[in-house]
Amino acid sequence: MMAQYLALKQQAEGCLLFYRMGDFFELFFEDAKIAASVLDIALTSRGEHGGAPIPMCGVPVHSAEGYLARLIRAGCRVAIAEQTETPEEARKRAGSKALVARDIVRFVTAGTLTEDALLEPRRANVLAAVCTVRGSVGIAACDISTGRMELEECMPEVLPAALARLGATELVVAEDSALDLPEAAERPARAFDSQRGADRLMALHGVATLDGFGAFSRAMLAAAAGLIDYLEHVGRGNLPLLLPPVVREAGAFMAMDEATRASLEILSASGGGRKGSLIEAIDRCVTSAGARLLAEDLAAPLTDLGAIRARLELVSWLHDDPLLRGDLRAVLRAAPDVGRALGRIVAGRGSPRDLGQLRDGLGEAQRVQAILTARVERPALADSLIPALGGHGALIDLFARALVPAPPTERASGGFIAAGYDAALDALRDAAGNSRRAIAALEARYREETGTPSLKIRHNGVLGYFIEVPARHADRLMQPDSGFTHRQTMAGAVRFNALALHEEASRIAEAGGHALAAEEAHFEDLTARAVAAREAIAATAAALARIDVAAGQAERAAEGGWCLPHLSDDTALSIRGGRHPVVEAALAARGERFVANDCALSPRDRLWLIGGPNMGGKSTFLRQNALIVILAQAGGFVPAEAAEIGIVDRLFSRVGAADNLARGRSTFMVEMVETAAILAQAGERSFVILDEVGRGTSTYDGLALAWAVAEAVHEVNRSRCLFATHYHELARLAETCEALSLHHVRAREWKGDLVLLHELAEGPADKSYGLAVARLAGVPAPVVKRAKSVLDRLEKGRAATGGLAAGLDDLPLFAAAIEAAEEKVDALREKLASIDIDSLSPRAALDLLYDLKREL
Ligand code: ADP
């Protein structure tokens, strides 16, 4: 057995091996240790291998799903080895000591799940494959639970941002790609072949060219090849649902890097969960598919004005018509998750319940279609969704006739095909039913014949049907001529068989067996019909999700008094009465009111420097404006009174100084790496929020860096920018930077207490209120008092020396300083370029070297 185990373990390629033994999946060796610790189950041992006992643990087959879910969540991958023959078959094949044949039937990995119990309903489950082709990166991503597949190409430096957007639960990478992806599973390089990718996709979708789906680069196709190869590998040759691939154009979406996403807490809060995230504050979808699409929208806001307006128009239509919205949401609420049911069916893991969900979901889609078509005036997006909502009449009708109202998840015991669908099946069921009635009649007859009113006909899995009487009445039935044959003596009862009972029981078993076979055949047939219509069904699921998202956004907007943003191609960002949806909700829960604030950036005033006390609301203001941009470009209303937004191509956020010790970098290092990325990538159409740049280092360093960064963003990047800082000295930037203005969050000291007004006002902050905030935070009074006397000293010193910013008066302007440096370098460069090395004597070369050195 160990030899068989070890051979399978070899095939499992690093996955934990679930080795089926009877009613258990057993794990051995290292696998057992890992599983025992993740699952918190007992680690035992068995036999010997190489002189040592073999560590072992096991999980019952019937509850394996729950254990699998925990292992997957802990980052494990599992190979399932099932028995592929019964012990009888094994004995027949190879004698009494034969080992039952086993084989790996499936790999369970985070990215290839389809089971409801293992998936999060409101989150897509993405598997991504990555490779490099001639220096650029191809990414193929799919969600096999719904079949969506997307291909894109990017440069290696923006791969982290692309992966952050995808949020893949599993990553595979070509082993030769030289990409730094420690969590990814490596796959052979030859699997990532672009020609093979193209061939596989064409074969998969039955087309002679991929042109109809889009223009795919070699890197994209190579990644697709790797993805399909991996899916085939884990499915042991079976491919799951894959819809035609869609190209993701880099410029079609607002770029956000990993740090930006994390700091804005778009899909998950800093703690990790959904609680406290943007999506939690705005998600009013009534279907899981809608919630998944909303997450996708927020992860990838659009940059195309037309596309954004189309979404907004639909939301606005539903916002202005609460009755329509209510009708649609009521229907949607009843609709099952069609996309995921289809995913399971195509993957060969479908159940009768999944077929029932298709029937019901497609039926609800027809209802949604009817509600929409009944309206005379509709937005263009609604019009374009309407066709996809219908067209399944024949399928719905077939499934309605074929299936019982609530089909079971278990298909082996039948009972899911409706009466009246198949006359032969009905006859078999009748026969079984008649026999059951005949058995009930037999019970009455035997009671009378034997004079034993306590006689019963019973059934169990081992004996089938049998007659049971209390022990004291058994003698009569034991008589040789009684017509009963003894089967089993129990404590207090004796069991018998009889010819008539045996005949009826056989009839039931036979009819039952045939009925099960007939149901199974119907199941296969219905499944095939669904598979044949998979693209149309997936399109219906997608249309339902889009309507749910729009109706949910409209609902949220109505609930919070949000406004329809106005988007344009210019570079203004003007928000009146903006609010932070998450902070506002948190305050509301405590019965407090959120103070709305305006933001008005324009080409003439594109950098706002915001000062004011800690806890005054600076970070909140910065983030709320970034979130409003995301919401608007995702195609939703925004928490403001009015919003004019010039499309943002890239959004950058550097908020807070979160330690990233896991990566071995100090807070300050992380801050600088992220700041460097912003300075390298932000442009005129970008929006940058910078919170307390330079906080992570000494005062002088920090001020100097903050100063230089603010200047660079103003002069070079020329992005729209909100810059929060506690360095008063930065206010002097306003003297030289013409598109920079000063703002502060207001605070007041009242009877010795600090009152934070959370209100944004123009002009520099008057003072920092640091000590007042410390007192507010509960720092003991003597400490605050001592700090006050230290502060007085410092301030006196500052008055005498000119303070921290003394000496900045004659600082040249940013651009002038850079140009001066560049000029010198250029002179040297020119000289170097003009040297004709071949015509120089050794002596002349040496002189020249001295010259150059002197000049440097
Ligand atoms: P800062 O960045 O200036 O230190 P924060 O933005 O972190 O301040 O805000 C601190 C706290 O103040 C928030 O957690 C919130 O409770 C409250 N707050 C911030 N902005 C507002 C606002 N506009 N209205 C009401 N309360 C606010």
PDB file of C-alpha atoms in Angstrom, residues 527-755:
ATOM      1  CA  THR A 527     -26.806  18.958 -18.100  1.00  0.00           C
ATOM      2  CA  ALA A 528     -25.781  18.674 -21.746  1.00  0.00           C
ATOM      3  CA  ARG A 529     -28.512  21.161 -22.709  1.00  0.00           C
ATOM      4  CA  ALA A 530     -27.256  23.637 -20.141  1.00  0.00           C
ATOM      5  CA  VAL A 531     -23.651  23.170 -21.250  1.00  0.00           C
ATOM      6  CA  ALA A 532     -24.635  23.757 -24.875  1.00  0.00           C
ATOM      7  CA  ALA A 533     -26.234  27.078 -23.905  1.00  0.00           C
ATOM      8  CA  ARG A 534     -23.421  28.096 -21.553  1.00  0.00           C
ATOM      9  CA  GLU A 535     -22.421  31.323 -23.251  1.00  0.00           C
ATOM     10  CA  ALA A 536     -25.960  32.633 -23.459  1.00  0.00           C
ATOM     11  CA  ILE A 537     -26.623  31.647 -19.850  1.00  0.00           C
ATOM     12  CA  ALA A 538     -23.426  33.352 -18.692  1.00  0.00           C
ATOM     13  CA  ALA A 539     -24.464  36.479 -20.604  1.00  0.00           C
ATOM     14  CA  THR A 540     -27.803  36.441 -18.791  1.00  0.00           C
ATOM     15  CA  ALA A 541     -26.034  36.088 -15.449  1.00  0.00           C
ATOM     16  CA  ALA A 542     -23.786  39.028 -16.319  1.00  0.00           C
ATOM     17  CA  ALA A 543     -26.754  41.196 -17.346  1.00  0.00           C
ATOM     18  CA  LEU A 544     -28.578  40.409 -14.103  1.00  0.00           C
ATOM     19  CA  ALA A 545     -25.464  41.338 -12.131  1.00  0.00           C
ATOM     20  CA  ARG A 546     -25.094  44.661 -13.968  1.00  0.00           C
ATOM     21  CA  ILE A 547     -28.710  45.583 -13.232  1.00  0.00           C
ATOM     22  CA  ASP A 548     -28.293  44.590  -9.607  1.00  0.00           C
ATOM     23  CA  VAL A 549     -25.181  46.759  -9.283  1.00  0.00           C
ATOM     24  CA  ALA A 550     -26.914  49.761 -10.847  1.00  0.00           C
ATOM     25  CA  ALA A 551     -30.032  49.319  -8.719  1.00  0.00           C
ATOM     26  CA  GLY A 552     -27.864  48.851  -5.626  1.00  0.00           C
ATOM     27  CA  GLN A 553     -25.885  52.004  -6.363  1.00  0.00           C
ATOM     28  CA  ALA A 554     -29.136  53.884  -6.886  1.00  0.00           C
ATOM     29  CA  GLU A 555     -30.498  52.535  -3.620  1.00  0.00           C
ATOM     30  CA  ARG A 556     -27.348  53.557  -1.743  1.00  0.00           C
ATOM     31  CA  ALA A 557     -27.474  57.012  -3.283  1.00  0.00           C
ATOM     32  CA  ALA A 558     -31.110  57.458  -2.313  1.00  0.00           C
ATOM     33  CA  GLU A 559     -30.370  56.290   1.216  1.00  0.00           C
ATOM     34  CA  GLY A 560     -27.490  58.721   1.737  1.00  0.00           C
ATOM     35  CA  GLY A 561     -28.627  61.698  -0.358  1.00  0.00           C
ATOM     36  CA  TRP A 562     -25.743  61.223  -2.782  1.00  0.00           C
ATOM     37  CA  CYS A 563     -25.388  63.105  -6.049  1.00  0.00           C
ATOM     38  CA  LEU A 564     -24.840  62.253  -9.676  1.00  0.00           C
ATOM     39  CA  PRO A 565     -21.252  63.265 -10.473  1.00  0.00           C
ATOM     40  CA  HIS A 566     -20.496  65.215 -13.596  1.00  0.00           C
ATOM     41  CA  LEU A 567     -17.502  63.846 -15.447  1.00  0.00           C
ATOM     42  CA  SER A 568     -15.451  65.552 -18.110  1.00  0.00           C
ATOM     43  CA  ASP A 569     -12.161  65.401 -19.957  1.00  0.00           C
ATOM     44  CA  ASP A 570     -10.560  68.386 -18.210  1.00  0.00           C
ATOM     45  CA  THR A 571      -8.385  68.351 -15.101  1.00  0.00           C
ATOM     46  CA  ALA A 572     -10.672  69.931 -12.554  1.00  0.00           C
ATOM     47  CA  LEU A 573     -11.728  68.256  -9.338  1.00  0.00           C
ATOM     48  CA  SER A 574     -14.443  70.169  -7.696  1.00  0.00           C
ATOM     49  CA  ILE A 575     -16.496  68.597  -4.944  1.00  0.00           C
ATOM     50  CA  ARG A 576     -19.032  70.459  -2.905  1.00  0.00           C
ATOM     51  CA  GLY A 577     -20.061  69.045   0.448  1.00  0.00           C
ATOM     52  CA  GLY A 578     -18.055  65.843   0.104  1.00  0.00           C
ATOM     53  CA  ARG A 579     -18.215  63.119   2.721  1.00  0.00           C
ATOM     54  CA  HIS A 580     -16.288  59.970   3.568  1.00  0.00           C
ATOM     55  CA  PRO A 581     -18.805  57.104   3.324  1.00  0.00           C
ATOM     56  CA  VAL A 582     -17.032  54.824   5.805  1.00  0.00           C
ATOM     57  CA  VAL A 583     -16.200  57.452   8.447  1.00  0.00           C
ATOM     58  CA  GLU A 584     -19.661  58.941   8.087  1.00  0.00           C
ATOM     59  CA  ALA A 585     -21.276  55.557   8.706  1.00  0.00           C
ATOM     60  CA  ALA A 586     -19.028  54.934  11.714  1.00  0.00           C
ATOM     61  CA  LEU A 587     -19.914  58.338  13.176  1.00  0.00           C
ATOM     62  CA  ALA A 588     -23.606  57.830  12.506  1.00  0.00           C
ATOM     63  CA  ALA A 589     -23.461  54.574  14.444  1.00  0.00           C
ATOM     64  CA  ARG A 590     -22.233  56.624  17.424  1.00  0.00           C
ATOM     65  CA  GLY A 591     -24.858  59.280  16.864  1.00  0.00           C
ATOM     66  CA  GLU A 592     -22.327  61.846  15.617  1.00  0.00           C
ATOM     67  CA  ARG A 593     -22.523  64.025  12.565  1.00  0.00           C
ATOM     68  CA  PHE A 594     -20.004  64.119   9.736  1.00  0.00           C
ATOM     69  CA  VAL A 595     -18.885  67.583   8.637  1.00  0.00           C
ATOM     70  CA  ALA A 596     -19.007  67.861   4.851  1.00  0.00           C
ATOM     71  CA  ASN A 597     -16.111  69.653   3.123  1.00  0.00           C
ATOM     72  CA  ASP A 598     -15.414  71.146  -0.279  1.00  0.00           C
ATOM     73  CA  CYS A 599     -12.502  70.451  -2.546  1.00  0.00           C
ATOM     74  CA  ALA A 600     -11.813  72.673  -5.552  1.00  0.00           C
ATOM     75  CA  LEU A 601      -8.739  71.785  -7.542  1.00  0.00           C
ATOM     76  CA  SER A 602      -8.224  73.282 -10.973  1.00  0.00           C
ATOM     77  CA  PRO A 603      -5.304  73.862 -13.362  1.00  0.00           C
ATOM     78  CA  ARG A 604      -4.663  77.184 -11.643  1.00  0.00           C
ATOM     79  CA  ASP A 605      -4.906  75.781  -8.141  1.00  0.00           C
ATOM     80  CA  ARG A 606      -3.944  72.161  -8.392  1.00  0.00           C
ATOM     81  CA  LEU A 607      -2.039  71.496  -5.169  1.00  0.00           C
ATOM     82  CA  TRP A 608      -3.644  72.013  -1.805  1.00  0.00           C
ATOM     83  CA  LEU A 609      -1.363  72.015   1.198  1.00  0.00           C
ATOM     84  CA  ILE A 610      -3.445  71.131   4.210  1.00  0.00           C
ATOM     85  CA  GLY A 611      -2.325  71.803   7.769  1.00  0.00           C
ATOM     86  CA  GLY A 612      -3.987  71.698  11.143  1.00  0.00           C
ATOM     87  CA  PRO A 613      -3.913  69.607  14.302  1.00  0.00           C
ATOM     88  CA  ASN A 614      -3.678  65.862  14.466  1.00  0.00           C
ATOM     89  CA  MET A 615      -7.102  64.266  14.553  1.00  0.00           C
ATOM     90  CA  GLY A 616      -8.421  67.347  12.795  1.00  0.00           C
ATOM     91  CA  GLY A 617      -9.686  65.369   9.788  1.00  0.00           C
ATOM     92  CA  LYS A 618      -6.890  65.802   7.246  1.00  0.00           C
ATOM     93  CA  SER A 619      -6.538  62.119   6.316  1.00  0.00           C
ATOM     94  CA  THR A 620     -10.269  61.745   6.157  1.00  0.00           C
ATOM     95  CA  PHE A 621     -10.542  64.685   3.772  1.00  0.00           C
ATOM     96  CA  LEU A 622      -7.772  63.351   1.531  1.00  0.00           C
ATOM     97  CA  ARG A 623      -9.275  59.905   1.343  1.00  0.00           C
ATOM     98  CA  GLN A 624     -12.829  61.006   0.854  1.00  0.00           C
ATOM     99  CA  ASN A 625     -11.889  62.851  -2.300  1.00  0.00           C
ATOM    100  CA  ALA A 626      -9.991  59.843  -3.644  1.00  0.00           C
ATOM    101  CA  LEU A 627     -12.948  57.585  -2.847  1.00  0.00           C
ATOM    102  CA  ILE A 628     -15.355  59.964  -4.551  1.00  0.00           C
ATOM    103  CA  VAL A 629     -13.224  59.795  -7.698  1.00  0.00           C
ATOM    104  CA  ILE A 630     -13.211  55.987  -7.558  1.00  0.00           C
ATOM    105  CA  LEU A 631     -16.966  55.792  -7.019  1.00  0.00           C
ATOM    106  CA  ALA A 632     -17.662  58.216  -9.841  1.00  0.00           C
ATOM    107  CA  GLN A 633     -15.406  56.509 -12.358  1.00  0.00           C
ATOM    108  CA  ALA A 634     -16.795  53.115 -11.342  1.00  0.00           C
ATOM    109  CA  GLY A 635     -20.105  54.564 -12.548  1.00  0.00           C
ATOM    110  CA  GLY A 636     -21.908  55.353  -9.328  1.00  0.00           C
ATOM    111  CA  PHE A 637     -23.297  58.312  -7.406  1.00  0.00           C
ATOM    112  CA  VAL A 638     -21.023  59.982  -4.872  1.00  0.00           C
ATOM    113  CA  PRO A 639     -21.418  61.162  -1.263  1.00  0.00           C
ATOM    114  CA  ALA A 640     -21.458  64.893  -2.007  1.00  0.00           C
ATOM    115  CA  GLU A 641     -23.826  67.722  -2.882  1.00  0.00           C
ATOM    116  CA  ALA A 642     -22.194  68.222  -6.261  1.00  0.00           C
ATOM    117  CA  ALA A 643     -19.134  66.828  -7.985  1.00  0.00           C
ATOM    118  CA  GLU A 644     -17.315  67.867 -11.162  1.00  0.00           C
ATOM    119  CA  ILE A 645     -14.572  65.405 -11.942  1.00  0.00           C
ATOM    120  CA  GLY A 646     -12.078  65.559 -14.782  1.00  0.00           C
ATOM    121  CA  ILE A 647     -11.254  61.916 -15.543  1.00  0.00           C
ATOM    122  CA  VAL A 648      -8.346  60.675 -13.442  1.00  0.00           C
ATOM    123  CA  ASP A 649      -5.956  58.308 -15.247  1.00  0.00           C
ATOM    124  CA  ARG A 650      -3.911  57.286 -12.208  1.00  0.00           C
ATOM    125  CA  LEU A 651      -4.679  57.579  -8.572  1.00  0.00           C
ATOM    126  CA  PHE A 652      -1.962  57.579  -5.940  1.00  0.00           C
ATOM    127  CA  SER A 653      -2.389  57.528  -2.243  1.00  0.00           C
ATOM    128  CA  ARG A 654       0.279  57.690   0.408  1.00  0.00           C
ATOM    129  CA  VAL A 655      -1.652  57.753   3.622  1.00  0.00           C
ATOM    130  CA  GLY A 656      -0.384  56.928   7.065  1.00  0.00           C
ATOM    131  CA  ALA A 657       2.920  55.273   7.794  1.00  0.00           C
ATOM    132  CA  ALA A 658       1.949  51.617   7.937  1.00  0.00           C
ATOM    133  CA  ASP A 659       4.855  49.390   8.831  1.00  0.00           C
ATOM    134  CA  ASN A 660       5.646  46.729   6.349  1.00  0.00           C
ATOM    135  CA  LEU A 661       7.863  44.640   8.561  1.00  0.00           C
ATOM    136  CA  ALA A 662       6.771  41.471   6.825  1.00  0.00           C
ATOM    137  CA  ARG A 663       8.849  42.599   3.871  1.00  0.00           C
ATOM    138  CA  GLY A 664      11.722  43.634   6.066  1.00  0.00           C
ATOM    139  CA  ARG A 665      11.438  47.322   5.272  1.00  0.00           C
ATOM    140  CA  SER A 666      11.202  50.096   7.787  1.00  0.00           C
ATOM    141  CA  THR A 667       8.284  52.474   7.788  1.00  0.00           C
ATOM    142  CA  PHE A 668      10.391  55.206   6.341  1.00  0.00           C
ATOM    143  CA  MET A 669      11.784  53.011   3.593  1.00  0.00           C
ATOM    144  CA  VAL A 670       8.275  51.957   2.578  1.00  0.00           C
ATOM    145  CA  GLU A 671       7.209  55.582   2.562  1.00  0.00           C
ATOM    146  CA  MET A 672      10.086  56.573   0.306  1.00  0.00           C
ATOM    147  CA  VAL A 673       9.620  53.630  -2.088  1.00  0.00           C
ATOM    148  CA  GLU A 674       5.981  54.589  -2.521  1.00  0.00           C
ATOM    149  CA  THR A 675       6.774  58.275  -2.865  1.00  0.00           C
ATOM    150  CA  ALA A 676       9.356  57.445  -5.501  1.00  0.00           C
ATOM    151  CA  ALA A 677       6.714  55.511  -7.448  1.00  0.00           C
ATOM    152  CA  ILE A 678       4.398  58.506  -7.370  1.00  0.00           C
ATOM    153  CA  LEU A 679       7.055  60.946  -8.541  1.00  0.00           C
ATOM    154  CA  ALA A 680       7.998  58.562 -11.361  1.00  0.00           C
ATOM    155  CA  GLN A 681       4.510  57.843 -12.624  1.00  0.00           C
ATOM    156  CA  ALA A 682       2.031  60.613 -11.792  1.00  0.00           C
ATOM    157  CA  GLY A 683       1.086  62.924 -14.622  1.00  0.00           C
ATOM    158  CA  GLU A 684      -1.187  65.857 -15.402  1.00  0.00           C
ATOM    159  CA  ARG A 685      -4.299  63.719 -15.403  1.00  0.00           C
ATOM    160  CA  SER A 686      -3.420  61.955 -12.184  1.00  0.00           C
ATOM    161  CA  PHE A 687      -4.710  62.608  -8.708  1.00  0.00           C
ATOM    162  CA  VAL A 688      -2.312  62.250  -5.804  1.00  0.00           C
ATOM    163  CA  ILE A 689      -3.006  62.317  -2.106  1.00  0.00           C
ATOM    164  CA  LEU A 690      -0.012  62.559   0.182  1.00  0.00           C
ATOM    165  CA  ASP A 691      -0.398  62.406   3.901  1.00  0.00           C
ATOM    166  CA  GLU A 692       2.445  63.469   6.143  1.00  0.00           C
ATOM    167  CA  VAL A 693       5.295  62.654   3.784  1.00  0.00           C
ATOM    168  CA  GLY A 694       8.531  62.614   5.769  1.00  0.00           C
ATOM    169  CA  ARG A 695       6.899  61.764   9.070  1.00  0.00           C
ATOM    170  CA  GLY A 696       9.012  58.615   9.352  1.00  0.00           C
ATOM    171  CA  THR A 697      12.363  60.383   9.774  1.00  0.00           C
ATOM    172  CA  SER A 698      14.002  63.209  11.721  1.00  0.00           C
ATOM    173  CA  THR A 699      12.450  66.663  11.639  1.00  0.00           C
ATOM    174  CA  TYR A 700      15.026  68.214   9.348  1.00  0.00           C
ATOM    175  CA  ASP A 701      15.128  65.287   6.924  1.00  0.00           C
ATOM    176  CA  GLY A 702      11.369  65.070   6.987  1.00  0.00           C
ATOM    177  CA  LEU A 703      10.776  68.731   6.310  1.00  0.00           C
ATOM    178  CA  ALA A 704      13.373  68.767   3.566  1.00  0.00           C
ATOM    179  CA  LEU A 705      11.832  65.745   1.832  1.00  0.00           C
ATOM    180  CA  ALA A 706       8.280  66.999   2.204  1.00  0.00           C
ATOM    181  CA  TRP A 707       9.363  70.309   0.741  1.00  0.00           C
ATOM    182  CA  ALA A 708      11.114  68.714  -2.242  1.00  0.00           C
ATOM    183  CA  VAL A 709       8.296  66.261  -2.913  1.00  0.00           C
ATOM    184  CA  ALA A 710       5.620  68.962  -2.833  1.00  0.00           C
ATOM    185  CA  GLU A 711       7.697  71.086  -5.176  1.00  0.00           C
ATOM    186  CA  ALA A 712       8.283  68.196  -7.570  1.00  0.00           C
ATOM    187  CA  VAL A 713       4.601  67.284  -7.713  1.00  0.00           C
ATOM    188  CA  HIS A 714       3.812  70.918  -8.380  1.00  0.00           C
ATOM    189  CA  GLU A 715       6.513  71.604 -10.956  1.00  0.00           C
ATOM    190  CA  VAL A 716       7.183  68.292 -12.672  1.00  0.00           C
ATOM    191  CA  ASN A 717       4.244  65.930 -12.274  1.00  0.00           C
ATOM    192  CA  ARG A 718       1.712  68.765 -12.323  1.00  0.00           C
ATOM    193  CA  SER A 719      -0.916  66.378 -10.959  1.00  0.00           C
ATOM    194  CA  ARG A 720      -3.914  67.348  -8.915  1.00  0.00           C
ATOM    195  CA  CYS A 721      -2.732  66.828  -5.374  1.00  0.00           C
ATOM    196  CA  LEU A 722      -3.889  67.089  -1.780  1.00  0.00           C
ATOM    197  CA  PHE A 723      -0.932  67.245   0.557  1.00  0.00           C
ATOM    198  CA  ALA A 724      -1.457  67.021   4.289  1.00  0.00           C
ATOM    199  CA  THR A 725       1.399  68.031   6.526  1.00  0.00           C
ATOM    200  CA  HIS A 726       2.119  69.207  10.018  1.00  0.00           C
ATOM    201  CA  TYR A 727       5.213  71.186   8.938  1.00  0.00           C
ATOM    202  CA  HIS A 728       4.176  74.858   9.165  1.00  0.00           C
ATOM    203  CA  GLU A 729       7.314  75.739   7.285  1.00  0.00           C
ATOM    204  CA  LEU A 730       5.905  74.271   4.079  1.00  0.00           C
ATOM    205  CA  ALA A 731       3.458  77.174   3.965  1.00  0.00           C
ATOM    206  CA  ARG A 732       6.263  79.195   2.448  1.00  0.00           C
ATOM    207  CA  LEU A 733       5.975  77.101  -0.708  1.00  0.00           C
ATOM    208  CA  ALA A 734       2.936  79.206  -1.540  1.00  0.00           C
ATOM    209  CA  GLU A 735       5.279  82.129  -2.200  1.00  0.00           C
ATOM    210  CA  THR A 736       6.999  80.354  -5.090  1.00  0.00           C
ATOM    211  CA  CYS A 737       4.519  77.762  -6.395  1.00  0.00           C
ATOM    212  CA  GLU A 738       1.774  79.609  -8.244  1.00  0.00           C
ATOM    213  CA  ALA A 739      -0.719  76.704  -8.436  1.00  0.00           C
ATOM    214  CA  LEU A 740      -0.347  75.764  -4.764  1.00  0.00           C
ATOM    215  CA  SER A 741      -2.670  77.055  -2.089  1.00  0.00           C
ATOM    216  CA  LEU A 742      -2.840  76.744   1.685  1.00  0.00           C
ATOM    217  CA  HIS A 743      -5.676  75.216   3.671  1.00  0.00           C
ATOM    218  CA  HIS A 744      -6.190  73.889   7.156  1.00  0.00           C
ATOM    219  CA  VAL A 745      -8.627  71.936   9.264  1.00  0.00           C
ATOM    220  CA  ARG A 746     -10.072  74.205  11.884  1.00  0.00           C
ATOM    221  CA  ALA A 747      -9.746  73.820  15.613  1.00  0.00           C
ATOM    222  CA  ARG A 748     -10.452  76.068  18.546  1.00  0.00           C
ATOM    223  CA  GLU A 749      -9.360  76.133  22.116  1.00  0.00           C
ATOM    224  CA  TRP A 750     -12.274  76.740  24.359  1.00  0.00           C
ATOM    225  CA  LYS A 751     -11.883  77.053  28.119  1.00  0.00           C
ATOM    226  CA  GLY A 752      -8.562  75.221  27.872  1.00  0.00           C
ATOM    227  CA  ASP A 753     -10.046  72.354  25.858  1.00  0.00           C
ATOM    228  CA  LEU A 754      -9.383  71.659  22.217  1.00  0.00           C
ATOM    229  CA  VAL A 755     -12.402  71.544  19.948  1.00  0.00           C
TER     230      VAL A 755
END
